[in-house]
Amino acid sequence: MPVPAPGVDPDEPPAVPSGKFGTPGRPLRRSSFLIGFTGALGVLLAYTLYLGIRNAGGILVLVVIALFLAVGLNPAVVRLRGWGVPHGLAVAVVALTVVLLLCGGVVALVPPIVTQSGQFIDQIPSLLDELRRNPTVNDLVERYDVVERVRGAANADTIGRALGGVLGGAQLIFGTVFRTLTVLVLTIYFLAYFNRLRSLGYALVPRSRRERVQLIGDEILAKVGAYMVGALSIAVLAGATTFVFALIVGLPYPFALAVVVAVTDLIPQIGATLGAVIVSLVGFAADLPTGIACAVFFLIYQQVENYLIYPKVMRRSVEVNEVAALLAALLGVALLGVVGALIAIPTVAALQLILREVVLPRQETR
């Protein structure tokens, strides 16, 4: 009995030569139309998934922030659990502490902004009177017919655009409050179900690799948590030091400036400099000696923080190359703004661990 050639269906009839055009090939097992239709469906599904991710990008960013905060706050929950506090109460204590810190920041920042805005509005008439007494300004007003231009600009369209700007500002404020509350609620849920989520993530890994993945994953979570605790400690220390200095030199709104310095100090590489510039500008606005004192103070404090405080606090948490940290911070700012800068360092630390423990050993065995 003849054996069919490999790859030839024995049920197919043998090819009959036509003589003129040669021997025909075997018919296609799959229709080209079916292959093209399947490929088109795959492309359509991929494009739909891309649109879904793009449209839900804002929510996904909030979820990433909440996960990052939950990972960073989980060591505090574990510490409270070690002291005998029940899990639910430990999560409630940590969440309440975060809420109190947020409320303290709002109380510190909002009143100065409102007060200074009211003072500026109250001073507008006197500023206009001073400008009118200036002969140079009066000459420019008459030459370019500024009064008529202002009257022409004060029409319905201008008022509508101004109202739209006010409504846009209100929308921005309410949107920020909504996003903050969303992150806070998600963080509390992630903290409450942190162990279940971690176990579920490890259960998705094949059993043959689960132990190693769990060890590496727990190390990454520990590094992220240690980085969060260290960064918050350094930021609180910077804010407290700024508050004491502001009281000594007599800067206005010392608590608000301390909060600004603490928040900006959380941003890697450039945050401390940004906070120093803001406080120094406030000092120069008060008087020249105060501004010089602010600049000298932050110059000295940043050296102490960079070469003494930061290495001692972060030595046991994350070890990231300075060039990699700078590039990660810049890339994080470009992708996710301030949030990207905050999660850049622990992300690089996690990638370094995976590279060292997984990728490089595998390359050595090839």
mmCIF file of C-alpha atoms in Angstrom:
data_model
loop_
_atom_site.group_PDB
_atom_site.id
_atom_site.type_symbol
_atom_site.label_atom_id
_atom_site.label_comp_id
_atom_site.label_asym_id
_atom_site.label_seq_id
_atom_site.Cartn_x
_atom_site.Cartn_y
_atom_site.Cartn_z
ATOM 1 C CA MET A 1 0.000 0.000 0.000
ATOM 2 C CA PRO A 2 1.560 3.318 -1.000
ATOM 3 C CA VAL A 3 2.453 5.715 1.823
ATOM 4 C CA PRO A 4 1.332 9.308 1.173
ATOM 5 C CA ALA A 5 3.960 11.973 1.146
ATOM 6 C CA PRO A 6 4.388 13.990 4.344
ATOM 7 C CA GLY A 7 1.953 16.873 4.536
ATOM 8 C CA VAL A 8 -0.423 15.387 1.910
ATOM 9 C CA ASP A 9 -3.989 14.560 2.897
ATOM 10 C CA PRO A 10 -4.645 10.917 1.934
ATOM 11 C CA ASP A 11 -8.299 11.740 1.280
ATOM 12 C CA GLU A 12 -7.446 14.256 -1.423
ATOM 13 C CA PRO A 13 -7.693 13.047 -5.022
ATOM 14 C CA PRO A 14 -4.375 12.803 -6.828
ATOM 15 C CA ALA A 15 -3.378 15.714 -8.978
ATOM 16 C CA VAL A 16 -4.102 15.135 -12.660
ATOM 17 C CA PRO A 17 -1.673 16.811 -15.038
ATOM 18 C CA SER A 18 -3.366 19.018 -17.589
ATOM 19 C CA GLY A 19 -0.395 19.018 -19.869
ATOM 20 C CA LYS A 20 -0.599 22.628 -20.890
ATOM 21 C CA PHE A 21 -0.213 24.438 -17.560
ATOM 22 C CA GLY A 22 1.637 21.814 -15.602
ATOM 23 C CA THR A 23 0.630 19.848 -12.497
ATOM 24 C CA PRO A 24 -1.770 21.734 -10.180
ATOM 25 C CA GLY A 25 -0.823 22.018 -6.492
ATOM 26 C CA ARG A 26 -2.793 20.765 -3.541
ATOM 27 C CA PRO A 27 -5.836 22.870 -2.598
ATOM 28 C CA LEU A 28 -5.429 25.198 0.352
ATOM 29 C CA ARG A 29 -6.526 23.658 3.621
ATOM 30 C CA ARG A 30 -7.607 27.064 4.933
ATOM 31 C CA SER A 31 -9.442 29.639 2.960
ATOM 32 C CA SER A 32 -7.448 32.797 2.329
ATOM 33 C CA PHE A 33 -10.624 34.747 2.996
ATOM 34 C CA LEU A 34 -10.903 33.133 6.428
ATOM 35 C CA ILE A 35 -7.269 33.931 7.222
ATOM 36 C CA GLY A 36 -7.685 37.550 6.159
ATOM 37 C CA PHE A 37 -10.948 37.892 8.072
ATOM 38 C CA THR A 38 -9.355 36.455 11.218
ATOM 39 C CA GLY A 39 -6.400 38.821 10.880
ATOM 40 C CA ALA A 40 -8.732 41.770 10.378
ATOM 41 C CA LEU A 41 -10.659 40.807 13.507
ATOM 42 C CA GLY A 42 -7.407 40.626 15.448
ATOM 43 C CA VAL A 43 -6.367 44.095 14.260
ATOM 44 C CA LEU A 44 -9.820 45.466 15.090
ATOM 45 C CA LEU A 45 -9.690 43.927 18.556
ATOM 46 C CA ALA A 46 -6.208 45.351 19.169
ATOM 47 C CA TYR A 47 -7.341 48.808 18.032
ATOM 48 C CA THR A 48 -10.437 48.612 20.253
ATOM 49 C CA LEU A 49 -8.254 47.654 23.198
ATOM 50 C CA TYR A 50 -5.968 50.606 22.439
ATOM 51 C CA LEU A 51 -8.934 52.990 22.340
ATOM 52 C CA GLY A 52 -10.221 51.602 25.630
ATOM 53 C CA ILE A 53 -6.858 52.043 27.341
ATOM 54 C CA ARG A 54 -6.477 55.543 25.899
ATOM 55 C CA ASN A 55 -9.943 56.627 27.009
ATOM 56 C CA ALA A 56 -9.473 55.094 30.447
ATOM 57 C CA GLY A 57 -5.949 56.490 30.805
ATOM 58 C CA GLY A 58 -6.929 58.930 33.554
ATOM 59 C CA ILE A 59 -8.574 56.215 35.642
ATOM 60 C CA LEU A 60 -5.644 53.840 35.084
ATOM 61 C CA VAL A 61 -3.237 56.512 36.336
ATOM 62 C CA LEU A 62 -5.344 56.885 39.487
ATOM 63 C CA VAL A 63 -5.272 53.103 39.971
ATOM 64 C CA VAL A 64 -1.466 53.067 39.593
ATOM 65 C CA ILE A 65 -1.132 55.879 42.140
ATOM 66 C CA ALA A 66 -3.418 54.062 44.574
ATOM 67 C CA LEU A 67 -1.467 50.800 44.159
ATOM 68 C CA PHE A 68 1.810 52.615 44.690
ATOM 69 C CA LEU A 69 0.490 54.293 47.838
ATOM 70 C CA ALA A 70 -0.925 50.999 49.114
ATOM 71 C CA VAL A 71 2.420 49.264 48.622
ATOM 72 C CA GLY A 72 4.175 52.141 50.385
ATOM 73 C CA LEU A 73 1.719 52.260 53.303
ATOM 74 C CA ASN A 74 1.456 48.496 53.774
ATOM 75 C CA PRO A 75 4.625 48.337 55.962
ATOM 76 C CA ALA A 76 2.878 50.655 58.431
ATOM 77 C CA VAL A 77 -0.114 48.291 58.505
ATOM 78 C CA VAL A 78 2.225 45.328 59.011
ATOM 79 C CA ARG A 79 3.974 47.155 61.861
ATOM 80 C CA LEU A 80 0.664 47.847 63.580
ATOM 81 C CA ARG A 81 -0.344 44.206 63.069
ATOM 82 C CA GLY A 82 2.902 43.204 64.764
ATOM 83 C CA TRP A 83 1.887 45.267 67.786
ATOM 84 C CA GLY A 84 -1.317 43.271 68.090
ATOM 85 C CA VAL A 85 -3.662 45.686 66.310
ATOM 86 C CA PRO A 86 -6.392 43.956 64.230
ATOM 87 C CA HIS A 87 -6.033 44.265 60.478
ATOM 88 C CA GLY A 88 -9.141 46.399 59.946
ATOM 89 C CA LEU A 89 -8.206 48.792 62.745
ATOM 90 C CA ALA A 90 -4.627 49.038 61.456
ATOM 91 C CA VAL A 91 -5.873 49.997 57.974
ATOM 92 C CA ALA A 92 -8.262 52.541 59.532
ATOM 93 C CA VAL A 93 -5.455 54.134 61.572
ATOM 94 C CA VAL A 94 -3.163 54.446 58.537
ATOM 95 C CA ALA A 95 -5.969 55.824 56.361
ATOM 96 C CA LEU A 96 -6.998 58.338 59.033
ATOM 97 C CA THR A 97 -3.395 59.510 59.335
ATOM 98 C CA VAL A 98 -3.216 60.096 55.574
ATOM 99 C CA VAL A 99 -6.524 61.997 55.633
ATOM 100 C CA LEU A 100 -5.312 64.210 58.488
ATOM 101 C CA LEU A 101 -2.108 64.986 56.604
ATOM 102 C CA LEU A 102 -4.103 65.946 53.494
ATOM 103 C CA CYS A 103 -6.433 68.151 55.529
ATOM 104 C CA GLY A 104 -3.441 69.792 57.207
ATOM 105 C CA GLY A 105 -1.925 70.583 53.827
ATOM 106 C CA VAL A 106 -5.178 72.072 52.543
ATOM 107 C CA VAL A 107 -5.630 74.157 55.696
ATOM 108 C CA ALA A 108 -2.058 75.380 55.365
ATOM 109 C CA LEU A 109 -2.213 76.301 51.678
ATOM 110 C CA VAL A 110 -5.745 77.521 50.962
ATOM 111 C CA PRO A 111 -6.037 80.407 53.482
ATOM 112 C CA PRO A 112 -2.826 82.143 52.318
ATOM 113 C CA ILE A 113 -3.947 81.898 48.681
ATOM 114 C CA VAL A 114 -7.390 83.311 49.470
ATOM 115 C CA THR A 115 -5.966 86.046 51.698
ATOM 116 C CA GLN A 116 -3.335 87.169 49.213
ATOM 117 C CA SER A 117 -5.851 87.116 46.353
ATOM 118 C CA GLY A 118 -8.216 89.327 48.379
ATOM 119 C CA GLN A 119 -5.396 91.698 49.242
ATOM 120 C CA PHE A 120 -4.440 91.966 45.584
ATOM 121 C CA ILE A 121 -8.039 92.724 44.561
ATOM 122 C CA ASP A 122 -8.305 95.371 47.279
ATOM 123 C CA GLN A 123 -5.097 97.029 46.084
ATOM 124 C CA ILE A 124 -6.150 97.241 42.420
ATOM 125 C CA PRO A 125 -7.750 100.755 42.753
ATOM 126 C CA SER A 126 -4.667 102.184 44.433
ATOM 127 C CA LEU A 127 -2.434 100.589 41.795
ATOM 128 C CA LEU A 128 -4.537 102.154 39.037
ATOM 129 C CA ASP A 129 -4.355 105.563 40.739
ATOM 130 C CA GLU A 130 -0.576 105.309 40.919
ATOM 131 C CA LEU A 131 -0.447 104.428 37.241
ATOM 132 C CA ARG A 132 -2.643 107.398 36.332
ATOM 133 C CA ARG A 133 -0.330 109.755 38.202
ATOM 134 C CA ASN A 134 2.578 108.531 36.136
ATOM 135 C CA PRO A 135 3.100 110.921 33.157
ATOM 136 C CA THR A 136 4.720 108.222 31.029
ATOM 137 C CA VAL A 137 1.750 105.900 31.483
ATOM 138 C CA ASN A 138 -0.710 108.715 30.695
ATOM 139 C CA ASP A 139 1.191 109.523 27.528
ATOM 140 C CA LEU A 140 1.037 105.873 26.434
ATOM 141 C CA VAL A 141 -2.683 105.716 27.235
ATOM 142 C CA GLU A 142 -3.409 108.751 25.055
ATOM 143 C CA ARG A 143 -1.103 107.670 22.242
ATOM 144 C CA TYR A 144 -2.502 104.160 21.847
ATOM 145 C CA ASP A 145 -6.098 104.979 22.855
ATOM 146 C CA VAL A 146 -6.057 102.369 25.603
ATOM 147 C CA VAL A 147 -9.340 103.492 27.168
ATOM 148 C CA GLU A 148 -11.329 102.959 23.959
ATOM 149 C CA ARG A 149 -9.657 99.606 23.399
ATOM 150 C CA VAL A 150 -10.586 98.478 26.904
ATOM 151 C CA ARG A 151 -14.186 99.578 26.388
ATOM 152 C CA GLY A 152 -14.331 97.739 23.071
ATOM 153 C CA ALA A 153 -12.927 94.602 24.669
ATOM 154 C CA ALA A 154 -15.555 94.677 27.425
ATOM 155 C CA ASN A 155 -18.297 93.151 25.280
ATOM 156 C CA ALA A 156 -20.466 90.058 25.580
ATOM 157 C CA ASP A 157 -17.914 87.768 23.968
ATOM 158 C CA THR A 158 -15.182 88.814 26.364
ATOM 159 C CA ILE A 159 -17.454 88.391 29.356
ATOM 160 C CA GLY A 160 -18.514 84.965 28.077
ATOM 161 C CA ARG A 161 -14.914 83.868 27.721
ATOM 162 C CA ALA A 162 -14.114 85.149 31.202
ATOM 163 C CA LEU A 163 -17.104 83.286 32.602
ATOM 164 C CA GLY A 164 -15.943 80.181 30.784
ATOM 165 C CA GLY A 165 -12.554 80.597 32.411
ATOM 166 C CA VAL A 166 -14.171 80.858 35.836
ATOM 167 C CA LEU A 167 -16.251 77.756 35.161
ATOM 168 C CA GLY A 168 -13.153 76.010 33.892
ATOM 169 C CA GLY A 169 -11.342 76.884 37.111
ATOM 170 C CA ALA A 170 -14.246 75.539 39.180
ATOM 171 C CA GLN A 171 -14.244 72.374 37.078
ATOM 172 C CA LEU A 172 -10.506 71.996 37.689
ATOM 173 C CA ILE A 173 -10.973 72.352 41.438
ATOM 174 C CA PHE A 174 -13.833 69.851 41.627
ATOM 175 C CA GLY A 175 -11.970 67.478 39.313
ATOM 176 C CA THR A 176 -8.909 67.599 41.560
ATOM 177 C CA VAL A 177 -11.045 66.933 44.633
ATOM 178 C CA PHE A 178 -12.759 64.013 42.878
ATOM 179 C CA ARG A 179 -9.446 62.462 41.792
ATOM 180 C CA THR A 180 -8.009 62.869 45.281
ATOM 181 C CA LEU A 181 -11.003 61.170 46.875
ATOM 182 C CA THR A 182 -10.866 58.394 44.250
ATOM 183 C CA VAL A 183 -7.203 57.701 44.974
ATOM 184 C CA LEU A 184 -7.875 57.760 48.710
ATOM 185 C CA VAL A 185 -10.771 55.288 48.486
ATOM 186 C CA LEU A 186 -8.841 52.959 46.149
ATOM 187 C CA THR A 187 -5.813 53.091 48.441
ATOM 188 C CA ILE A 188 -7.933 52.084 51.442
ATOM 189 C CA TYR A 189 -9.442 49.171 49.500
ATOM 190 C CA PHE A 190 -6.036 48.016 48.279
ATOM 191 C CA LEU A 191 -4.674 48.216 51.830
ATOM 192 C CA ALA A 192 -7.616 46.243 53.205
ATOM 193 C CA TYR A 193 -7.247 43.468 50.586
ATOM 194 C CA PHE A 194 -3.496 43.733 50.054
ATOM 195 C CA ASN A 195 -2.647 40.168 51.105
ATOM 196 C CA ARG A 196 -5.476 38.700 49.011
ATOM 197 C CA LEU A 197 -4.414 40.661 45.937
ATOM 198 C CA ARG A 198 -0.804 39.587 46.371
ATOM 199 C CA SER A 199 -1.793 35.924 46.782
ATOM 200 C CA LEU A 200 -4.020 36.157 43.708
ATOM 201 C CA GLY A 201 -1.170 37.614 41.669
ATOM 202 C CA TYR A 202 1.179 34.816 42.704
ATOM 203 C CA ALA A 203 -1.505 32.182 42.012
ATOM 204 C CA LEU A 204 -1.553 33.239 38.355
ATOM 205 C CA VAL A 205 2.099 32.139 38.004
ATOM 206 C CA PRO A 206 2.793 28.469 37.108
ATOM 207 C CA ARG A 207 3.526 26.368 40.192
ATOM 208 C CA SER A 208 7.022 25.446 38.971
ATOM 209 C CA ARG A 209 8.061 29.124 39.064
ATOM 210 C CA ARG A 210 5.766 30.409 41.792
ATOM 211 C CA GLU A 211 8.259 30.221 44.663
ATOM 212 C CA ARG A 212 10.953 32.182 42.841
ATOM 213 C CA VAL A 213 8.458 34.763 41.553
ATOM 214 C CA GLN A 214 7.094 35.169 45.075
ATOM 215 C CA LEU A 215 10.554 35.764 46.515
ATOM 216 C CA ILE A 216 11.412 38.371 43.866
ATOM 217 C CA GLY A 217 7.970 39.976 44.114
ATOM 218 C CA ASP A 218 8.146 40.281 47.898
ATOM 219 C CA GLU A 219 11.588 41.860 47.587
ATOM 220 C CA ILE A 220 10.249 44.406 45.074
ATOM 221 C CA LEU A 221 7.320 45.244 47.340
ATOM 222 C CA ALA A 222 9.695 45.633 50.269
ATOM 223 C CA LYS A 223 11.907 48.002 48.282
ATOM 224 C CA VAL A 224 8.949 50.119 47.179
ATOM 225 C CA GLY A 225 7.636 50.300 50.731
ATOM 226 C CA ALA A 226 11.056 51.165 52.137
ATOM 227 C CA TYR A 227 11.489 53.878 49.527
ATOM 228 C CA MET A 228 8.105 55.382 50.403
ATOM 229 C CA VAL A 229 8.873 55.409 54.120
ATOM 230 C CA GLY A 230 12.329 56.866 53.537
ATOM 231 C CA ALA A 231 11.113 59.532 51.124
ATOM 232 C CA LEU A 232 8.307 60.582 53.477
ATOM 233 C CA SER A 233 10.732 60.757 56.398
ATOM 234 C CA ILE A 234 13.132 62.971 54.456
ATOM 235 C CA ALA A 235 10.273 65.177 53.241
ATOM 236 C CA VAL A 236 8.864 65.623 56.758
ATOM 237 C CA LEU A 237 12.331 66.498 58.055
ATOM 238 C CA ALA A 238 12.794 69.071 55.274
ATOM 239 C CA GLY A 239 9.392 70.601 55.998
ATOM 240 C CA ALA A 240 10.001 70.774 59.757
ATOM 241 C CA THR A 241 13.417 72.381 59.255
ATOM 242 C CA THR A 242 11.930 74.932 56.841
ATOM 243 C CA PHE A 243 9.150 75.733 59.326
ATOM 244 C CA VAL A 244 11.655 76.463 62.102
ATOM 245 C CA PHE A 245 13.802 78.576 59.770
ATOM 246 C CA ALA A 246 10.767 80.517 58.505
ATOM 247 C CA LEU A 247 9.762 81.317 62.090
ATOM 248 C CA ILE A 248 13.281 82.523 62.896
ATOM 249 C CA VAL A 249 13.613 84.880 59.918
ATOM 250 C CA GLY A 250 9.971 85.975 60.060
ATOM 251 C CA LEU A 251 8.711 84.690 56.681
ATOM 252 C CA PRO A 252 4.954 85.014 56.077
ATOM 253 C CA TYR A 253 2.896 81.831 56.260
ATOM 254 C CA PRO A 254 5.680 79.564 57.586
ATOM 255 C CA PHE A 255 3.482 76.456 57.817
ATOM 256 C CA ALA A 256 2.336 76.790 54.203
ATOM 257 C CA LEU A 257 5.926 77.173 53.008
ATOM 258 C CA ALA A 258 6.936 74.131 55.063
ATOM 259 C CA VAL A 259 4.185 72.076 53.400
ATOM 260 C CA VAL A 260 5.327 73.260 49.949
ATOM 261 C CA VAL A 261 8.933 72.254 50.699
ATOM 262 C CA ALA A 262 7.843 68.848 52.062
ATOM 263 C CA VAL A 263 5.667 68.099 49.009
ATOM 264 C CA THR A 264 8.263 69.205 46.454
ATOM 265 C CA ASP A 265 10.977 67.281 48.317
ATOM 266 C CA LEU A 266 9.154 64.064 47.384
ATOM 267 C CA ILE A 267 10.035 64.703 43.709
ATOM 268 C CA PRO A 268 13.387 63.050 42.947
ATOM 269 C CA GLN A 269 16.387 65.064 41.756
ATOM 270 C CA ILE A 270 14.676 68.429 41.189
ATOM 271 C CA GLY A 271 12.084 68.642 43.982
ATOM 272 C CA ALA A 272 14.344 70.018 46.702
ATOM 273 C CA THR A 273 15.663 72.731 44.383
ATOM 274 C CA LEU A 274 12.129 73.666 43.343
ATOM 275 C CA GLY A 275 11.020 74.101 46.958
ATOM 276 C CA ALA A 276 14.136 76.140 47.741
ATOM 277 C CA VAL A 277 13.457 78.471 44.809
ATOM 278 C CA ILE A 278 9.852 79.049 45.913
ATOM 279 C CA VAL A 279 10.762 79.886 49.496
ATOM 280 C CA SER A 280 13.693 82.062 48.387
ATOM 281 C CA LEU A 281 11.415 84.055 46.079
ATOM 282 C CA VAL A 282 9.056 84.658 49.006
ATOM 283 C CA GLY A 283 12.055 85.795 51.053
ATOM 284 C CA PHE A 284 13.239 88.209 48.357
ATOM 285 C CA ALA A 285 9.677 89.543 48.078
ATOM 286 C CA ALA A 286 9.844 90.403 51.789
ATOM 287 C CA ASP A 287 13.269 92.085 51.720
ATOM 288 C CA LEU A 288 16.745 91.493 50.319
ATOM 289 C CA PRO A 289 18.487 90.207 53.519
ATOM 290 C CA THR A 290 15.699 87.680 54.107
ATOM 291 C CA GLY A 291 15.993 86.402 50.543
ATOM 292 C CA ILE A 292 19.765 86.031 50.865
ATOM 293 C CA ALA A 293 19.307 84.194 54.174
ATOM 294 C CA CYS A 294 16.827 81.795 52.508
ATOM 295 C CA ALA A 295 19.199 81.084 49.633
ATOM 296 C CA VAL A 296 22.127 80.410 51.992
ATOM 297 C CA PHE A 297 19.992 78.230 54.270
ATOM 298 C CA PHE A 298 18.757 75.994 51.454
ATOM 299 C CA LEU A 299 22.200 75.799 49.887
ATOM 300 C CA ILE A 300 23.591 74.420 53.144
ATOM 301 C CA TYR A 301 20.597 72.216 53.931
ATOM 302 C CA GLN A 302 20.584 70.580 50.507
ATOM 303 C CA GLN A 303 24.228 69.626 50.889
ATOM 304 C CA VAL A 304 23.470 68.058 54.264
ATOM 305 C CA GLU A 305 20.421 66.252 52.848
ATOM 306 C CA ASN A 306 22.175 65.021 49.689
ATOM 307 C CA TYR A 307 25.378 63.779 51.304
ATOM 308 C CA LEU A 308 24.334 62.858 54.842
ATOM 309 C CA ILE A 309 20.595 62.350 55.360
ATOM 310 C CA TYR A 310 19.532 60.829 52.027
ATOM 311 C CA PRO A 311 22.316 58.179 51.773
ATOM 312 C CA LYS A 312 21.849 57.118 55.384
ATOM 313 C CA VAL A 313 18.070 56.744 55.046
ATOM 314 C CA MET A 314 18.031 55.152 51.584
ATOM 315 C CA ARG A 315 21.076 52.901 51.879
ATOM 316 C CA ARG A 316 19.018 49.943 53.127
ATOM 317 C CA SER A 317 15.976 50.528 50.936
ATOM 318 C CA VAL A 318 16.920 51.126 47.298
ATOM 319 C CA GLU A 319 20.259 51.231 45.561
ATOM 320 C CA VAL A 320 19.829 52.958 42.220
ATOM 321 C CA ASN A 321 22.526 54.368 39.985
ATOM 322 C CA GLU A 322 22.446 58.183 39.949
ATOM 323 C CA VAL A 323 22.362 58.375 36.145
ATOM 324 C CA ALA A 324 19.552 55.815 35.991
ATOM 325 C CA ALA A 325 17.652 57.724 38.687
ATOM 326 C CA LEU A 326 17.957 61.018 36.785
ATOM 327 C CA LEU A 327 16.894 59.472 33.467
ATOM 328 C CA ALA A 328 13.995 57.673 35.165
ATOM 329 C CA ALA A 329 12.821 60.889 36.823
ATOM 330 C CA LEU A 330 12.918 62.797 33.529
ATOM 331 C CA LEU A 331 11.117 59.997 31.685
ATOM 332 C CA GLY A 332 8.550 59.725 34.470
ATOM 333 C CA VAL A 333 7.835 63.468 34.311
ATOM 334 C CA ALA A 334 7.428 63.262 30.530
ATOM 335 C CA LEU A 335 4.979 60.331 30.780
ATOM 336 C CA LEU A 336 2.968 60.931 33.952
ATOM 337 C CA GLY A 337 4.082 64.308 35.273
ATOM 338 C CA VAL A 338 4.774 64.580 38.992
ATOM 339 C CA VAL A 339 3.295 61.124 39.578
ATOM 340 C CA GLY A 340 5.805 59.624 37.166
ATOM 341 C CA ALA A 341 8.652 61.345 38.981
ATOM 342 C CA LEU A 342 7.456 59.933 42.298
ATOM 343 C CA ILE A 343 7.301 56.308 41.115
ATOM 344 C CA ALA A 344 10.424 56.502 38.943
ATOM 345 C CA ILE A 345 12.995 55.488 41.570
ATOM 346 C CA PRO A 346 11.212 52.390 42.959
ATOM 347 C CA THR A 347 10.377 51.325 39.402
ATOM 348 C CA VAL A 348 14.041 51.478 38.449
ATOM 349 C CA ALA A 349 14.947 49.570 41.622
ATOM 350 C CA ALA A 350 12.452 46.832 40.694
ATOM 351 C CA LEU A 351 13.772 46.646 37.130
ATOM 352 C CA GLN A 352 17.345 46.411 38.431
ATOM 353 C CA LEU A 353 16.361 43.492 40.670
ATOM 354 C CA ILE A 354 14.634 41.655 37.796
ATOM 355 C CA LEU A 355 17.593 42.322 35.532
ATOM 356 C CA ARG A 356 20.073 41.040 38.106
ATOM 357 C CA GLU A 357 18.147 37.983 39.245
ATOM 358 C CA VAL A 358 16.355 36.882 36.061
ATOM 359 C CA VAL A 359 17.669 38.340 32.812
ATOM 360 C CA LEU A 360 21.436 38.284 33.364
ATOM 361 C CA PRO A 361 21.601 34.724 34.835
ATOM 362 C CA ARG A 362 19.514 33.460 31.894
ATOM 363 C CA GLN A 363 21.859 35.139 29.434
ATOM 364 C CA GLU A 364 24.855 33.511 31.118
ATOM 365 C CA THR A 365 23.411 30.010 30.642
ATOM 366 C CA ARG A 366 22.990 30.419 26.876
#
